Short mmCIF file of C-alpha atoms in Angstrom, two decimals:
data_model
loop_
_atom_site.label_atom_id
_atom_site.label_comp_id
_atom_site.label_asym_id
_atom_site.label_seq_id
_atom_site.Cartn_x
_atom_site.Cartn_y
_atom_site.Cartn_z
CA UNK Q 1 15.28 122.76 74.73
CA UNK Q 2 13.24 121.11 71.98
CA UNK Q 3 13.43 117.67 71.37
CA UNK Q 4 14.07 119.21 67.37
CA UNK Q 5 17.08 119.94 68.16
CA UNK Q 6 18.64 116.80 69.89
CA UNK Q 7 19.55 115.16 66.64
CA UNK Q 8 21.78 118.47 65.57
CA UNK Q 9 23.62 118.38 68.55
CA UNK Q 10 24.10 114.71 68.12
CA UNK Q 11 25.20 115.28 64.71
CA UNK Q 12 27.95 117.91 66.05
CA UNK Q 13 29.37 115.73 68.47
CA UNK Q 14 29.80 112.97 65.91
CA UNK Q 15 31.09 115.04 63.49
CA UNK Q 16 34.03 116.31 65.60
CA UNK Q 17 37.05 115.22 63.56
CA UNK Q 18 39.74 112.13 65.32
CA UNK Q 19 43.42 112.96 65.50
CA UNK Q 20 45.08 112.61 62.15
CA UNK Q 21 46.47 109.34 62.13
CA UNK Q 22 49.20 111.01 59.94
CA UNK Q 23 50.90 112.38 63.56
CA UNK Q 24 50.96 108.97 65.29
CA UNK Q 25 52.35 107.54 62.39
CA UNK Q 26 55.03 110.46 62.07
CA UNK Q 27 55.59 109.82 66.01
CA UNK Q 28 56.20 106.28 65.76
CA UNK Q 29 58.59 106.70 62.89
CA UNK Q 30 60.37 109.57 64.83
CA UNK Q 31 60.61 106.99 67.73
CA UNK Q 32 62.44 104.13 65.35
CA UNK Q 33 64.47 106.60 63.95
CA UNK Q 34 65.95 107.81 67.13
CA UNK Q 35 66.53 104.34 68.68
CA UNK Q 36 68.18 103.04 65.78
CA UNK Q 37 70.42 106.12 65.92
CA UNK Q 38 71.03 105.53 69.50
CA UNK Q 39 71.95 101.61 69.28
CA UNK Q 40 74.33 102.99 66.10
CA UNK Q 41 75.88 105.30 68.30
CA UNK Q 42 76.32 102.91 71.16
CA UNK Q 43 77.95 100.17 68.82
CA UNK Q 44 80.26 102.52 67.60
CA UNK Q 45 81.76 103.53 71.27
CA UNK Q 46 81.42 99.72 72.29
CA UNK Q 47 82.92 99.08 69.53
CA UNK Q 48 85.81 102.09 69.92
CA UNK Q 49 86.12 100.79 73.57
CA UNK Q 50 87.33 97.53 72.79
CA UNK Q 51 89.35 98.88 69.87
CA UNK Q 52 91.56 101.03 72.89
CA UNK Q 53 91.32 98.00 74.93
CA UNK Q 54 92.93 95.59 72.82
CA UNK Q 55 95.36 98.44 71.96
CA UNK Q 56 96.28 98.65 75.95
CA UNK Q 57 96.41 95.03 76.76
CA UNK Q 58 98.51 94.50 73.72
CA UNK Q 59 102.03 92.84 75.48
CA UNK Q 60 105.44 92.23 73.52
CA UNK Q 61 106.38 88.75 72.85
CA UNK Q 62 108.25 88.87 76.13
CA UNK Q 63 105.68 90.56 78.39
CA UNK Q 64 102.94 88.20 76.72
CA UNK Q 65 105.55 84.90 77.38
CA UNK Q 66 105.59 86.22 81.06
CA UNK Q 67 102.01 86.88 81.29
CA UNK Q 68 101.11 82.93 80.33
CA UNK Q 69 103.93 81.83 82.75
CA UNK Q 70 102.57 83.67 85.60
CA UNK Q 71 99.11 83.15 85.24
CA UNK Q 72 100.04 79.13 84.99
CA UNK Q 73 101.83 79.49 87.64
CA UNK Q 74 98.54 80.42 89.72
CA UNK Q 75 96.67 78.40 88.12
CA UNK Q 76 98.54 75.07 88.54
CA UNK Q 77 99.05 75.81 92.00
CA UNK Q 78 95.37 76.51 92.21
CA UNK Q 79 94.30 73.29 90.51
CA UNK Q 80 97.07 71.13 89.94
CA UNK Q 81 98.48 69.91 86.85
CA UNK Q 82 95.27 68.45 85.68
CA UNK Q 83 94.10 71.73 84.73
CA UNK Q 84 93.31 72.24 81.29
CA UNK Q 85 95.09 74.81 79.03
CA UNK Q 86 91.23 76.29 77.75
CA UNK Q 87 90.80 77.75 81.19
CA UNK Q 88 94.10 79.27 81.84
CA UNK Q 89 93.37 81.22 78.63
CA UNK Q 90 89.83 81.96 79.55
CA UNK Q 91 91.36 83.21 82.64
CA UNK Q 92 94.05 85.00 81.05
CA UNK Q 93 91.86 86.94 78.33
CA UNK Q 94 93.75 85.16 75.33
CA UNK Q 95 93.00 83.00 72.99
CA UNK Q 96 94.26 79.16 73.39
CA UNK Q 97 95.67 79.11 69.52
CA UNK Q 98 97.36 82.28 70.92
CA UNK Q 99 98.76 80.41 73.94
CA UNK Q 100 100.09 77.43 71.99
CA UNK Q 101 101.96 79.78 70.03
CA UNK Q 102 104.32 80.56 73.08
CA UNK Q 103 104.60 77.47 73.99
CA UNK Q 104 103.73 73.95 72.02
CA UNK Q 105 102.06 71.97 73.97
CA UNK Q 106 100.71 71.47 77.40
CA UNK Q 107 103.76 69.54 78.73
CA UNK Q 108 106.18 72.60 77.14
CA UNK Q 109 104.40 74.70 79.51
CA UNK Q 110 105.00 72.35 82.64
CA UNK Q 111 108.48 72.41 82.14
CA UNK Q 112 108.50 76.43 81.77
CA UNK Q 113 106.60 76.53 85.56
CA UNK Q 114 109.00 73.88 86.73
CA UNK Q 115 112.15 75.80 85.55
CA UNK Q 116 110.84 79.01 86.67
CA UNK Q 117 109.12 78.00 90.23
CA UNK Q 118 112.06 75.37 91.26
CA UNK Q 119 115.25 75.63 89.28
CA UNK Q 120 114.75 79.58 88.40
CA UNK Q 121 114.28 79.91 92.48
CA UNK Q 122 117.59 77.82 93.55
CA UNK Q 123 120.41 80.22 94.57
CA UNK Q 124 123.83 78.79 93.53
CA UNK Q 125 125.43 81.14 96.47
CA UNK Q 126 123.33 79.23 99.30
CA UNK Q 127 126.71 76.74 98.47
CA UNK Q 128 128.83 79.15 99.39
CA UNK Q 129 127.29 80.46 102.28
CA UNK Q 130 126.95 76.83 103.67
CA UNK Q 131 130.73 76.69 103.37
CA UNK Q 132 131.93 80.11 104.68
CA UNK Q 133 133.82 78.75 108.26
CA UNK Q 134 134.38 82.05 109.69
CA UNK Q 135 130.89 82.05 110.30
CA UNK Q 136 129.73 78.77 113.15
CA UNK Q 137 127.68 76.35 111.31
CA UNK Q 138 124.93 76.99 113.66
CA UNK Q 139 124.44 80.87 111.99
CA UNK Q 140 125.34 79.56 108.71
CA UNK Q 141 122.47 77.03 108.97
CA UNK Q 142 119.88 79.62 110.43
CA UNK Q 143 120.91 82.22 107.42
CA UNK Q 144 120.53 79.47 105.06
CA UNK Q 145 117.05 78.75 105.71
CA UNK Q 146 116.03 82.06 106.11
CA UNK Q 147 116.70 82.87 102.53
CA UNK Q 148 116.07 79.26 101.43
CA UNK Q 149 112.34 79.66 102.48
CA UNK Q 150 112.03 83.01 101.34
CA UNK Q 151 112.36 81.48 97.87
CA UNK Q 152 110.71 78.06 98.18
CA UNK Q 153 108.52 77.71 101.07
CA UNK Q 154 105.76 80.20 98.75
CA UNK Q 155 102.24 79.23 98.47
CA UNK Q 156 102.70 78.81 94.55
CA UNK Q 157 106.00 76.33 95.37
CA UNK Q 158 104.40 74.23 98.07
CA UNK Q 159 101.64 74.20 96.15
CA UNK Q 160 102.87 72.82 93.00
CA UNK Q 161 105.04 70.62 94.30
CA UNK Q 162 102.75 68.77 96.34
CA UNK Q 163 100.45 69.27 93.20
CA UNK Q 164 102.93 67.10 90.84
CA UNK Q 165 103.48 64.30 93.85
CA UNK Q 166 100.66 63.53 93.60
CA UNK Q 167 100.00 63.53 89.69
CA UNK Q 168 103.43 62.56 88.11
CA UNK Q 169 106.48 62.67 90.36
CA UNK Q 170 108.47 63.65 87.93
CA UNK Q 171 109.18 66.97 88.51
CA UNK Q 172 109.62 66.40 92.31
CA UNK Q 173 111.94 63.82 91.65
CA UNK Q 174 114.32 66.21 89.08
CA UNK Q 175 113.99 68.59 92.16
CA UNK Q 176 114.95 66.10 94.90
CA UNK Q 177 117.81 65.25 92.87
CA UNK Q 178 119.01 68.99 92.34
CA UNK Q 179 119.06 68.93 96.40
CA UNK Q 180 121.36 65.57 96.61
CA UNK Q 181 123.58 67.22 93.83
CA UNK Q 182 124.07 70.58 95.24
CA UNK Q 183 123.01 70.81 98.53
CA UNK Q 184 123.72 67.73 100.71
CA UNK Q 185 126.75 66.92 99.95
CA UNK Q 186 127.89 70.37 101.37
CA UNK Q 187 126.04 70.21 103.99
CA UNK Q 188 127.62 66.43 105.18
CA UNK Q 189 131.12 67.68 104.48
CA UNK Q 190 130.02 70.81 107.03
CA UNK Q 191 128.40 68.58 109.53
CA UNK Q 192 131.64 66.47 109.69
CA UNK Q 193 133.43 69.77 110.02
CA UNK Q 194 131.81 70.87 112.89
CA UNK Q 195 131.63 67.11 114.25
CA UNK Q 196 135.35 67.39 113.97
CA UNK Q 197 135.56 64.59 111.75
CA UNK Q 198 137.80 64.39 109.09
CA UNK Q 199 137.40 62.49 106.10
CA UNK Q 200 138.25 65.18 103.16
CA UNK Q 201 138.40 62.18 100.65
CA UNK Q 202 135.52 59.69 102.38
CA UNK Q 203 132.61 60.44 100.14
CA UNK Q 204 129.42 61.66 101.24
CA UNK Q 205 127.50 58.35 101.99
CA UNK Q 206 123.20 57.17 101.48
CA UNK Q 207 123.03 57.24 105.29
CA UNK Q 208 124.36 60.91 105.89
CA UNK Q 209 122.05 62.58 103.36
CA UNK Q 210 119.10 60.75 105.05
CA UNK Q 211 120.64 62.13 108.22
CA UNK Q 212 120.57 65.62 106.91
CA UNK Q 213 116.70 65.23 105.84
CA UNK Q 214 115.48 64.86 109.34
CA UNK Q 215 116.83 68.84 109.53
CA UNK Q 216 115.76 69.19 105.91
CA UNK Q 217 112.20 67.81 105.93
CA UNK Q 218 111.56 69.30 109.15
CA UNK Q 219 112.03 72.62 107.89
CA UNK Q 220 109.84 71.82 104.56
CA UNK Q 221 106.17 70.73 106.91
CA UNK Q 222 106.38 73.67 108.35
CA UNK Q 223 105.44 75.57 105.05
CA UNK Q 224 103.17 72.34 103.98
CA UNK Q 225 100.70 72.79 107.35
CA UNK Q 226 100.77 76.97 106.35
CA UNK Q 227 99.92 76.91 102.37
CA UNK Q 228 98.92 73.57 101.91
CA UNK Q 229 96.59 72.48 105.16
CA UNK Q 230 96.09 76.12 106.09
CA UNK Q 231 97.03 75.87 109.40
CA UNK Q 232 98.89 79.49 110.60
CA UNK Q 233 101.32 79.10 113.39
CA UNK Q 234 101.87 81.53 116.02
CA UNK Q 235 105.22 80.59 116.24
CA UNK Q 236 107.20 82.48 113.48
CA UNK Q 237 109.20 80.72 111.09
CA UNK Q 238 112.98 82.12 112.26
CA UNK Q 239 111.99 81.45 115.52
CA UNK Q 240 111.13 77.57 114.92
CA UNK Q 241 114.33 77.22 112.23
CA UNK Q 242 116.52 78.44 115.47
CA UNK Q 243 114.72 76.01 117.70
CA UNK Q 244 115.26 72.89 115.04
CA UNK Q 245 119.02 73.62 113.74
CA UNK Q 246 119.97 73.86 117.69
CA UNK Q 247 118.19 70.30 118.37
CA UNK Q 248 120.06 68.97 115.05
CA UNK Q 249 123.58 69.92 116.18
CA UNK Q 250 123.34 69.00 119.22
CA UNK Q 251 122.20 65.26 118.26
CA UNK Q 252 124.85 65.50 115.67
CA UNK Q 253 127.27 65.38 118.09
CA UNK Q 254 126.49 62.25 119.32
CA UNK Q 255 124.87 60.56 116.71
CA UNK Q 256 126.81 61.68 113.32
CA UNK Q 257 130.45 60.17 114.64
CA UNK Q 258 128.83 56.83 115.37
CA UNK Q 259 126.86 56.81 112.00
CA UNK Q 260 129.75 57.54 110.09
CA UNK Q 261 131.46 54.79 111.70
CA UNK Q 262 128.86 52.00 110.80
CA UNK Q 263 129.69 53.80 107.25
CA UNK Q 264 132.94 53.22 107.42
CA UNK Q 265 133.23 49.86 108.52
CA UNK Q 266 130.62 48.83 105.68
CA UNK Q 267 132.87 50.23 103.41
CA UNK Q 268 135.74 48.87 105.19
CA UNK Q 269 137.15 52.17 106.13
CA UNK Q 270 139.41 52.91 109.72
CA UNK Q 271 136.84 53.96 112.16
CA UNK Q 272 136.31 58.06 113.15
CA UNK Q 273 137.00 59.80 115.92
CA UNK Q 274 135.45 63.26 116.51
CA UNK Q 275 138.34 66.00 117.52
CA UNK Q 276 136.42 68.26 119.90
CA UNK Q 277 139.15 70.98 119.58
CA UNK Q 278 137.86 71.22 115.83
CA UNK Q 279 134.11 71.17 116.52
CA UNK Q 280 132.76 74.22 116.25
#
């Protein structure tokens, strides 16, 4: 090849057109086009999602009132009373306006849990099956706290109440006095019973009550070292109730007759005997 002819060829090589800059532009327009469509698309079905979600998780004013007192009944007994109504909505998916509508302040909603946890738990027929006497005391003691922990001794009751003792008494202390009220002196008047003491119109004295808490309290740490110190026993609940109401009764024996006479002669009362042939 000549050396004439280089140039030519150099020529035809230069000459050899670039890629319209019309089709990248096209491209790249295509390419906006179709992602804006896309993120349109996906807003719409994010936002048709929620739509149906807020649509399933929307409660009656009933089933909403029970889903705030449930979830603060977790909560509290996760965190105590210190816990701030702004989380327990967070944690319940609601608003907090939408919570203070149900319930008008913070100290409305304490009560609720405390009416629901401790009052909305107590069983007014525990009375009468404390008093039934064609059943021993022993069984009517066991049955008792059978179905008397099955409503109380609850991580979410132990919890809480241990919770507020330590906060603002308060609530334990409306509690404690529900027990006096109710409970003890039915359970004194039984203990007599089966003491064979009888003093229908003695009433129920200071002393006896604090008696009846050594059964009481007993039966209350058990369920304070499970939920609250996390310590599982081996030995079953039933099993241990059995073990402490036997121990009770049979220190009752000796021990309730001459209590009841220190009562009596501080109240200037005739002494007690016990009538074995009544004791049951």
């Amino acid at each position: 090849m000549s050396l004439a002819t280089k140039p030519a060829q150099r020529k035809r090589v230069l000459a050899r057109p670039p890629k319209p800059a019309a089709t990248k532009a096209t491209s790249k327009a295509t390419s906006k086009a179709t992602s804006k469509a896309t993120s349109k698309a996906t807003s719409k079905t994010s936002a048709r999602a929620s739509s149906e979600a807020a649509a399933k998780t929307r409660l009656s004013p009933s089933e909403r009132e029970r889903q705030i007192i449930d979830g603060a009944i977790a909560y509290f007994s996760e965190v105590g009373f210190s816990g701030q109504t702004r989380e327990l909505s967070k944690r319940l998916g609601i608003t907090q306006p939408l919570l203070y509508r149900y319930f008008s302040s913070k100290q409305a909603l304490v009560d609720r849990v405390y009416q629901t946890v401790f009052e909305g738990r107590w069983n007014p027929d525990w009375i009468k099956l404390l008093e039934d006497r064609s059943v021993p005391l022993r069984e009517r003691l066991i049955e008792f706290y059978r179905q008397y922990s099955e409503a109380t001794y609850r991580p979410d009751w132990i919890r809480i109440y241990m919770f507020a003792g330590l906060s603002d008494p308060v609530l334990n202390q409306r509690y404690i006095k529900l027990v006096r009220r109710e409970l003890m002196p039915v359970y004194c008047r039984e203990l007599r019973h089966h003491c064979g003491i009888d003093l229908p119109d003695q009433p129920v004295a200071d002393e006896e009550m604090e008696f009846i808490w050594n059964l009481h309290g007993g039966m209350f740490y058990y369920a304070v070292r499970d939920h609250v110190y996390q310590m599982h026993m081996s030995v079953d609940f039933m099993t241990k109730a059995g073990y402490a109401v036997d121990t009770f009764l049979a220190g009752a024996k000796t021990t309730y007759p001459r209590l009841l006479n220190a009562v009596s002669s501080t109240a200037n009362l005739p002494p007690q005997k016990s009538k074995g042939s009544r004791a049951r």
